[in-house]
PDB file of C-alpha atoms in Angstrom:
ATOM      1  CA  MET A 483     196.992 162.891 184.709  1.00  0.00           C
ATOM      2  CA  ALA A 484     193.815 161.903 182.689  1.00  0.00           C
ATOM      3  CA  ILE A 485     192.225 158.420 182.940  1.00  0.00           C
ATOM      4  CA  HIS A 486     190.786 156.701 179.943  1.00  0.00           C
ATOM      5  CA  LYS A 487     188.530 153.870 179.373  1.00  0.00           C
ATOM      6  CA  THR A 488     188.029 152.310 175.925  1.00  0.00           C
ATOM      7  CA  GLU A 489     187.565 149.119 173.941  1.00  0.00           C
ATOM      8  CA  ALA A 490     190.650 148.121 172.021  1.00  0.00           C
ATOM      9  CA  PHE A 491     192.312 145.475 169.967  1.00  0.00           C
ATOM     10  CA  VAL A 492     195.971 144.557 170.555  1.00  0.00           C
ATOM     11  CA  LEU A 493     198.227 145.071 167.545  1.00  0.00           C
ATOM     12  CA  ARG A 494     201.638 143.956 168.835  1.00  0.00           C
ATOM     13  CA  THR A 495     203.845 143.875 171.825  1.00  0.00           C
ATOM     14  CA  TYR A 496     207.650 144.322 172.597  1.00  0.00           C
ATOM     15  CA  SER A 497     209.768 143.508 175.346  1.00  0.00           C
ATOM     16  CA  LEU A 498     210.831 146.204 177.712  1.00  0.00           C
ATOM     17  CA  ALA A 499     213.408 145.436 180.404  1.00  0.00           C
ATOM     18  CA  GLU A 500     213.046 142.205 182.393  1.00  0.00           C
ATOM     19  CA  ALA A 501     209.341 142.203 183.334  1.00  0.00           C
ATOM     20  CA  ASP A 502     207.507 144.843 181.195  1.00  0.00           C
ATOM     21  CA  LYS A 503     206.256 145.063 177.633  1.00  0.00           C
ATOM     22  CA  ILE A 504     205.339 147.979 175.418  1.00  0.00           C
ATOM     23  CA  CYS A 505     202.065 147.275 173.863  1.00  0.00           C
ATOM     24  CA  VAL A 506     200.353 148.785 170.767  1.00  0.00           C
ATOM     25  CA  PHE A 507     196.651 149.028 170.589  1.00  0.00           C
ATOM     26  CA  LEU A 508     193.896 150.191 168.046  1.00  0.00           C
ATOM     27  CA  THR A 509     191.386 151.840 170.435  1.00  0.00           C
ATOM     28  CA  LYS A 510     187.747 152.644 169.582  1.00  0.00           C
ATOM     29  CA  ASP A 511     187.864 156.128 170.889  1.00  0.00           C
ATOM     30  CA  SER A 512     191.588 157.236 170.759  1.00  0.00           C
ATOM     31  CA  GLY A 513     193.088 155.534 167.862  1.00  0.00           C
ATOM     32  CA  LYS A 514     196.290 153.987 167.821  1.00  0.00           C
ATOM     33  CA  VAL A 515     198.122 154.026 171.161  1.00  0.00           C
ATOM     34  CA  ARG A 516     201.315 152.832 172.810  1.00  0.00           C
ATOM     35  CA  GLY A 517     201.914 152.080 176.324  1.00  0.00           C
ATOM     36  CA  VAL A 518     203.810 150.240 179.064  1.00  0.00           C
ATOM     37  CA  ALA A 519     202.347 147.099 180.513  1.00  0.00           C
ATOM     38  CA  HIS A 520     204.370 146.704 183.939  1.00  0.00           C
ATOM     39  CA  GLY A 521     204.861 143.348 184.852  1.00  0.00           C
ATOM     40  CA  ALA A 522     203.393 141.708 181.706  1.00  0.00           C
ATOM     41  CA  LYS A 523     206.320 139.255 181.312  1.00  0.00           C
ATOM     42  CA  LYS A 524     206.089 137.894 184.891  1.00  0.00           C
ATOM     43  CA  MET A 525     204.748 134.328 185.172  1.00  0.00           C
ATOM     44  CA  LYS A 526     201.732 135.425 187.181  1.00  0.00           C
ATOM     45  CA  SER A 527     200.941 138.828 185.348  1.00  0.00           C
ATOM     46  CA  ARG A 528     197.715 140.384 186.013  1.00  0.00           C
ATOM     47  CA  PHE A 529     197.566 140.804 182.298  1.00  0.00           C
ATOM     48  CA  GLY A 530     197.386 137.074 181.651  1.00  0.00           C
ATOM     49  CA  SER A 531     196.537 136.394 178.033  1.00  0.00           C
ATOM     50  CA  SER A 532     194.796 139.667 177.374  1.00  0.00           C
ATOM     51  CA  LEU A 533     197.815 141.046 175.202  1.00  0.00           C
ATOM     52  CA  GLU A 534     197.547 138.211 172.440  1.00  0.00           C
ATOM     53  CA  PRO A 535     197.486 139.840 168.914  1.00  0.00           C
ATOM     54  CA  LEU A 536     194.006 141.048 168.002  1.00  0.00           C
ATOM     55  CA  THR A 537     192.411 140.240 171.232  1.00  0.00           C
ATOM     56  CA  GLU A 538     189.630 142.720 171.880  1.00  0.00           C
ATOM     57  CA  VAL A 539     189.880 144.184 175.427  1.00  0.00           C
ATOM     58  CA  ALA A 540     188.523 146.791 177.921  1.00  0.00           C
ATOM     59  CA  LEU A 541     191.605 149.008 178.381  1.00  0.00           C
ATOM     60  CA  THR A 542     191.948 151.505 181.163  1.00  0.00           C
ATOM     61  CA  PHE A 543     195.153 153.772 181.005  1.00  0.00           C
ATOM     62  CA  TYR A 544     196.582 157.010 182.246  1.00  0.00           C
ATOM     63  CA  HIS A 545     197.990 159.647 179.808  1.00  0.00           C
ATOM     64  CA  LYS A 546     200.153 162.523 180.953  1.00  0.00           C
ATOM     65  CA  GLU A 547     200.221 165.208 178.485  1.00  0.00           C
ATOM     66  CA  GLY A 548     203.572 165.548 176.720  1.00  0.00           C
ATOM     67  CA  ARG A 549     204.460 162.029 177.033  1.00  0.00           C
ATOM     68  CA  ASP A 550     204.196 159.478 174.066  1.00  0.00           C
ATOM     69  CA  LEU A 551     203.566 156.374 176.045  1.00  0.00           C
ATOM     70  CA  ILE A 552     200.525 155.648 178.105  1.00  0.00           C
ATOM     71  CA  SER A 553     200.512 153.808 181.338  1.00  0.00           C
ATOM     72  CA  ILE A 554     198.215 150.729 181.307  1.00  0.00           C
ATOM     73  CA  SER A 555     196.162 150.234 184.398  1.00  0.00           C
ATOM     74  CA  THR A 556     193.976 147.310 183.505  1.00  0.00           C
ATOM     75  CA  CYS A 557     193.443 145.147 180.401  1.00  0.00           C
ATOM     76  CA  GLU A 558     190.644 142.796 180.509  1.00  0.00           C
ATOM     77  CA  ILE A 559     189.585 140.447 177.746  1.00  0.00           C
ATOM     78  CA  LEU A 560     186.374 141.249 175.878  1.00  0.00           C
ATOM     79  CA  HIS A 561     186.623 138.679 173.126  1.00  0.00           C
ATOM     80  CA  SER A 562     189.562 136.411 172.490  1.00  0.00           C
ATOM     81  CA  TYR A 563     190.125 135.090 168.752  1.00  0.00           C
ATOM     82  CA  PHE A 564     192.947 132.874 170.102  1.00  0.00           C
ATOM     83  CA  ARG A 565     191.143 129.661 168.879  1.00  0.00           C
ATOM     84  CA  SER A 566     190.752 131.245 165.582  1.00  0.00           C
ATOM     85  CA  ALA A 567     194.405 132.242 165.248  1.00  0.00           C
ATOM     86  CA  ALA A 568     195.630 128.782 166.343  1.00  0.00           C
ATOM     87  CA  ARG A 569     193.338 126.879 163.972  1.00  0.00           C
ATOM     88  CA  ASP A 570     196.209 126.691 161.480  1.00  0.00           C
ATOM     89  CA  VAL A 571     199.381 128.370 160.475  1.00  0.00           C
ATOM     90  CA  GLN A 572     197.691 130.267 157.683  1.00  0.00           C
ATOM     91  CA  THR A 573     195.023 131.764 159.967  1.00  0.00           C
ATOM     92  CA  ALA A 574     197.981 132.709 162.443  1.00  0.00           C
ATOM     93  CA  ALA A 575     199.961 134.472 159.593  1.00  0.00           C
ATOM     94  CA  ALA A 576     196.681 136.213 158.448  1.00  0.00           C
ATOM     95  CA  PHE A 577     196.409 137.674 161.984  1.00  0.00           C
ATOM     96  CA  SER A 578     200.047 138.860 161.686  1.00  0.00           C
ATOM     97  CA  TYR A 579     199.090 140.353 158.325  1.00  0.00           C
ATOM     98  CA  MET A 580     196.101 142.301 159.467  1.00  0.00           C
ATOM     99  CA  SER A 581     197.729 143.384 162.605  1.00  0.00           C
ATOM    100  CA  GLU A 582     200.933 144.945 160.700  1.00  0.00           C
ATOM    101  CA  MET A 583     198.498 146.567 158.030  1.00  0.00           C
ATOM    102  CA  LEU A 584     196.707 148.309 161.015  1.00  0.00           C
ATOM    103  CA  PHE A 585     199.984 149.242 162.620  1.00  0.00           C
ATOM    104  CA  GLU A 586     201.427 150.786 159.389  1.00  0.00           C
ATOM    105  CA  PHE A 587     198.301 152.567 158.212  1.00  0.00           C
ATOM    106  CA  MET A 588     196.738 153.942 161.193  1.00  0.00           C
ATOM    107  CA  PRO A 589     198.156 157.191 162.571  1.00  0.00           C
ATOM    108  CA  ASP A 590     198.700 157.788 166.342  1.00  0.00           C
ATOM    109  CA  ARG A 591     195.878 159.134 168.362  1.00  0.00           C
ATOM    110  CA  GLU A 592     193.580 159.593 165.557  1.00  0.00           C
ATOM    111  CA  SER A 593     190.013 158.004 166.279  1.00  0.00           C
ATOM    112  CA  ASN A 594     188.549 156.057 163.506  1.00  0.00           C
ATOM    113  CA  GLU A 595     185.337 154.015 164.587  1.00  0.00           C
ATOM    114  CA  ARG A 596     184.980 152.680 160.996  1.00  0.00           C
ATOM    115  CA  VAL A 597     188.337 151.047 161.033  1.00  0.00           C
ATOM    116  CA  TYR A 598     187.691 149.600 164.547  1.00  0.00           C
ATOM    117  CA  ARG A 599     184.253 148.284 163.313  1.00  0.00           C
ATOM    118  CA  LEU A 600     186.035 146.731 160.115  1.00  0.00           C
ATOM    119  CA  VAL A 601     188.546 144.784 162.315  1.00  0.00           C
ATOM    120  CA  SER A 602     185.656 143.435 164.511  1.00  0.00           C
ATOM    121  CA  ALA A 603     183.668 142.412 161.376  1.00  0.00           C
ATOM    122  CA  ALA A 604     186.610 140.700 159.843  1.00  0.00           C
ATOM    123  CA  LEU A 605     187.752 138.864 163.014  1.00  0.00           C
ATOM    124  CA  GLN A 606     183.948 137.796 163.262  1.00  0.00           C
ATOM    125  CA  ALA A 607     184.109 136.340 159.764  1.00  0.00           C
ATOM    126  CA  ILE A 608     187.297 134.490 160.420  1.00  0.00           C
ATOM    127  CA  GLU A 609     185.832 133.185 163.777  1.00  0.00           C
ATOM    128  CA  ILE A 610     182.850 131.590 161.678  1.00  0.00           C
ATOM    129  CA  GLU A 611     185.354 129.932 159.127  1.00  0.00           C
ATOM    130  CA  ALA A 612     184.377 132.222 156.144  1.00  0.00           C
ATOM    131  CA  ASP A 613     186.912 131.655 153.506  1.00  0.00           C
ATOM    132  CA  LEU A 614     190.143 133.221 154.709  1.00  0.00           C
ATOM    133  CA  ASP A 615     191.492 134.466 151.352  1.00  0.00           C
ATOM    134  CA  SER A 616     188.119 136.380 150.561  1.00  0.00           C
ATOM    135  CA  VAL A 617     188.169 137.841 154.319  1.00  0.00           C
ATOM    136  CA  LEU A 618     191.570 139.263 153.684  1.00  0.00           C
ATOM    137  CA  ARG A 619     190.562 140.657 150.337  1.00  0.00           C
ATOM    138  CA  TYR A 620     187.507 142.442 151.990  1.00  0.00           C
ATOM    139  CA  PHE A 621     190.056 143.734 155.006  1.00  0.00           C
ATOM    140  CA  GLU A 622     192.392 145.111 152.405  1.00  0.00           C
ATOM    141  CA  THR A 623     189.945 146.789 150.106  1.00  0.00           C
ATOM    142  CA  TRP A 624     187.937 148.533 152.936  1.00  0.00           C
ATOM    143  CA  LEU A 625     191.346 149.461 154.991  1.00  0.00           C
ATOM    144  CA  LEU A 626     192.645 151.107 151.770  1.00  0.00           C
ATOM    145  CA  ARG A 627     189.311 152.702 151.281  1.00  0.00           C
ATOM    146  CA  LEU A 628     188.943 154.025 154.717  1.00  0.00           C
ATOM    147  CA  ALA A 629     192.629 155.167 154.731  1.00  0.00           C
ATOM    148  CA  GLY A 630     191.903 157.026 151.293  1.00  0.00           C
ATOM    149  CA  PHE A 631     194.024 154.980 149.108  1.00  0.00           C
ATOM    150  CA  PHE A 632     191.377 152.791 147.233  1.00  0.00           C
ATOM    151  CA  PRO A 633     190.529 154.286 143.684  1.00  0.00           C
ATOM    152  CA  ASP A 634     187.130 155.595 142.722  1.00  0.00           C
ATOM    153  CA  SER A 635     186.690 154.053 139.324  1.00  0.00           C
ATOM    154  CA  SER A 636     183.492 155.955 138.434  1.00  0.00           C
ATOM    155  CA  GLU A 637     185.394 158.362 136.270  1.00  0.00           C
ATOM    156  CA  CYS A 638     188.598 158.726 134.527  1.00  0.00           C
ATOM    157  CA  ALA A 639     191.211 160.819 136.566  1.00  0.00           C
ATOM    158  CA  VAL A 640     192.493 162.500 133.199  1.00  0.00           C
ATOM    159  CA  CYS A 641     189.558 163.242 131.015  1.00  0.00           C
ATOM    160  CA  GLY A 642     186.889 163.043 133.618  1.00  0.00           C
ATOM    161  CA  LYS A 643     184.755 160.650 131.427  1.00  0.00           C
ATOM    162  CA  PRO A 644     182.200 158.603 133.610  1.00  0.00           C
ATOM    163  CA  SER A 645     182.892 154.899 133.624  1.00  0.00           C
ATOM    164  CA  GLU A 646     180.330 152.669 132.099  1.00  0.00           C
ATOM    165  CA  SER A 647     179.289 149.425 134.260  1.00  0.00           C
ATOM    166  CA  GLY A 648     180.721 147.242 131.589  1.00  0.00           C
ATOM    167  CA  GLU A 649     184.016 149.179 131.019  1.00  0.00           C
ATOM    168  CA  THR A 650     187.467 147.953 131.895  1.00  0.00           C
ATOM    169  CA  ILE A 651     189.410 150.459 133.899  1.00  0.00           C
ATOM    170  CA  PHE A 652     193.277 150.762 134.054  1.00  0.00           C
ATOM    171  CA  LEU A 653     195.064 151.861 137.263  1.00  0.00           C
ATOM    172  CA  THR A 654     198.368 153.576 137.563  1.00  0.00           C
ATOM    173  CA  MET A 655     200.619 152.261 140.253  1.00  0.00           C
ATOM    174  CA  ASP A 656     199.287 154.901 142.732  1.00  0.00           C
ATOM    175  CA  GLY A 657     195.533 153.853 141.995  1.00  0.00           C
ATOM    176  CA  SER A 658     194.748 156.437 139.543  1.00  0.00           C
ATOM    177  CA  PRO A 659     191.999 155.224 137.381  1.00  0.00           C
ATOM    178  CA  ARG A 660     192.243 155.648 133.540  1.00  0.00           C
ATOM    179  CA  CYS A 661     189.906 154.950 130.630  1.00  0.00           C
ATOM    180  CA  LEU A 662     191.330 152.860 127.630  1.00  0.00           C
ATOM    181  CA  GLU A 663     191.820 155.982 125.680  1.00  0.00           C
ATOM    182  CA  CYS A 664     193.737 157.917 128.345  1.00  0.00           C
ATOM    183  CA  SER A 665     195.712 154.648 129.593  1.00  0.00           C
ATOM    184  CA  GLY A 666     196.534 153.387 126.387  1.00  0.00           C
ATOM    185  CA  GLY A 667     195.684 149.820 127.756  1.00  0.00           C
ATOM    186  CA  ARG A 668     198.431 150.113 130.112  1.00  0.00           C
ATOM    187  CA  GLY A 669     198.051 149.623 134.017  1.00  0.00           C
ATOM    188  CA  MET A 670     196.585 147.145 136.325  1.00  0.00           C
ATOM    189  CA  ILE A 671     193.287 145.926 134.955  1.00  0.00           C
ATOM    190  CA  LEU A 672     190.034 146.635 136.705  1.00  0.00           C
ATOM    191  CA  SER A 673     187.609 144.354 134.521  1.00  0.00           C
ATOM    192  CA  PRO A 674     183.824 144.794 134.770  1.00  0.00           C
ATOM    193  CA  ALA A 675     183.534 141.414 136.822  1.00  0.00           C
ATOM    194  CA  LEU A 676     186.153 142.559 139.434  1.00  0.00           C
ATOM    195  CA  ARG A 677     184.516 145.991 139.631  1.00  0.00           C
ATOM    196  CA  GLN A 678     181.409 144.149 140.593  1.00  0.00           C
ATOM    197  CA  VAL A 679     183.266 142.115 143.216  1.00  0.00           C
ATOM    198  CA  ILE A 680     184.631 145.306 144.731  1.00  0.00           C
ATOM    199  CA  GLU A 681     180.994 146.739 144.669  1.00  0.00           C
ATOM    200  CA  HIS A 682     179.787 143.556 146.606  1.00  0.00           C
ATOM    201  CA  ILE A 683     182.628 143.816 148.960  1.00  0.00           C
ATOM    202  CA  THR A 684     181.597 147.550 149.799  1.00  0.00           C
ATOM    203  CA  ASN A 685     177.920 146.738 150.186  1.00  0.00           C
ATOM    204  CA  SER A 686     178.124 143.451 152.427  1.00  0.00           C
ATOM    205  CA  HIS A 687     179.247 142.073 155.900  1.00  0.00           C
ATOM    206  CA  PRO A 688     182.311 139.764 155.473  1.00  0.00           C
ATOM    207  CA  THR A 689     180.408 137.001 157.208  1.00  0.00           C
ATOM    208  CA  ALA A 690     178.561 136.591 153.975  1.00  0.00           C
ATOM    209  CA  LEU A 691     181.766 135.437 152.581  1.00  0.00           C
ATOM    210  CA  LYS A 692     181.245 132.040 154.351  1.00  0.00           C
ATOM    211  CA  SER A 693     178.337 131.098 152.018  1.00  0.00           C
ATOM    212  CA  GLU A 694     179.438 133.325 149.172  1.00  0.00           C
ATOM    213  CA  PRO A 695     183.256 133.329 148.846  1.00  0.00           C
ATOM    214  CA  LEU A 696     185.087 135.141 146.136  1.00  0.00           C
ATOM    215  CA  ARG A 697     186.130 132.897 143.115  1.00  0.00           C
ATOM    216  CA  ALA A 698     189.716 132.164 143.319  1.00  0.00           C
ATOM    217  CA  ALA A 699     190.825 133.853 140.237  1.00  0.00           C
ATOM    218  CA  GLN A 700     188.918 137.141 141.157  1.00  0.00           C
ATOM    219  CA  ALA A 701     190.608 137.006 144.810  1.00  0.00           C
ATOM    220  CA  ALA A 702     193.854 136.624 143.124  1.00  0.00           C
ATOM    221  CA  GLN A 703     193.570 139.671 140.964  1.00  0.00           C
ATOM    222  CA  LEU A 704     192.285 141.671 143.752  1.00  0.00           C
ATOM    223  CA  SER A 705     194.925 140.577 145.775  1.00  0.00           C
ATOM    224  CA  GLU A 706     197.675 141.930 143.370  1.00  0.00           C
ATOM    225  CA  ILE A 707     195.807 145.369 143.002  1.00  0.00           C
ATOM    226  CA  ASN A 708     195.506 145.726 146.676  1.00  0.00           C
ATOM    227  CA  TYR A 709     198.868 145.017 147.553  1.00  0.00           C
ATOM    228  CA  GLN A 710     200.299 147.206 144.802  1.00  0.00           C
ATOM    229  CA  LEU A 711     198.322 149.845 146.291  1.00  0.00           C
ATOM    230  CA  ILE A 712     199.616 148.939 149.766  1.00  0.00           C
ATOM    231  CA  ARG A 713     203.147 149.136 148.738  1.00  0.00           C
ATOM    232  CA  HIS A 714     202.731 152.292 146.922  1.00  0.00           C
ATOM    233  CA  SER A 715     201.005 153.960 149.979  1.00  0.00           C
ATOM    234  CA  LEU A 716     203.719 152.670 152.638  1.00  0.00           C
ATOM    235  CA  GLU A 717     206.578 152.772 150.086  1.00  0.00           C
ATOM    236  CA  ARG A 718     207.703 149.483 151.240  1.00  0.00           C
ATOM    237  CA  ASP A 719     206.897 145.690 151.738  1.00  0.00           C
ATOM    238  CA  LEU A 720     204.950 144.239 154.547  1.00  0.00           C
ATOM    239  CA  ARG A 721     207.032 141.490 156.109  1.00  0.00           C
ATOM    240  CA  SER A 722     204.010 139.319 157.015  1.00  0.00           C
ATOM    241  CA  ARG A 723     202.715 139.303 153.613  1.00  0.00           C
ATOM    242  CA  ALA A 724     205.757 137.291 152.301  1.00  0.00           C
ATOM    243  CA  LEU A 725     205.072 134.656 154.869  1.00  0.00           C
ATOM    244  CA  LEU A 726     201.398 134.485 154.218  1.00  0.00           C
ATOM    245  CA  LYS A 727     201.908 134.205 150.322  1.00  0.00           C
ATOM    246  CA  GLN A 728     204.350 131.305 150.899  1.00  0.00           C
ATOM    247  CA  LEU A 729     201.754 129.437 152.799  1.00  0.00           C
ATOM    248  CA  VAL A 730     198.832 130.034 150.450  1.00  0.00           C
ATOM    249  CA  GLU A 731     201.076 128.750 147.576  1.00  0.00           C
ATOM    250  CA  ARG A 732     202.217 125.664 149.189  1.00  0.00           C
TER     251      ARG A 732
END
């Protein structure tokens, strides 16, 4: 039985029997793993508040070959974002949305340190109170990109014509980019201004969004494009997104 030690973010937990929980982690070294935290539901649990969503922890676990679930030995808090999540209901909903996206997009036991760094960077930005909507657009865009679902708009997928910097690109529902001639002007619109926003996102740290948030109209456009790509990739809606959208539109 191998012993593993790694840093991890808690994605979600489920009740198991009277005293235990099944926990899902995004680990730095082993990707997404699921395990049993024995006694986690007890009043004086040794896990304390370490299993709150998107808490960064130092995780020690045992894994027996052939078993899906790991056995969690220790789970110690490295960085708690509880104060950020408890700031208001919209931020709490954003945490749920990010957790659900990671849960759905990340395959089991496939390490992806770039995604791990993305989560850390996005949470840092939320912690310093960068514009929440801008941070979520940053997170969506990068997660889609790292998962291989964000379009490369540098050329038309049909005719192969390179895209000019001032050219509008049209995206199909699966994110395939088309020039005006090949698209017939149909599809999701990537305007030159929005393409610049995306380029800025891919070349900056999300903490910069505190002083330079996205414009509301551009954030809304990017939100719709990103979510169409998310829906197409997963072939379903995310439950947490509906609540988040309701809160934003209040």
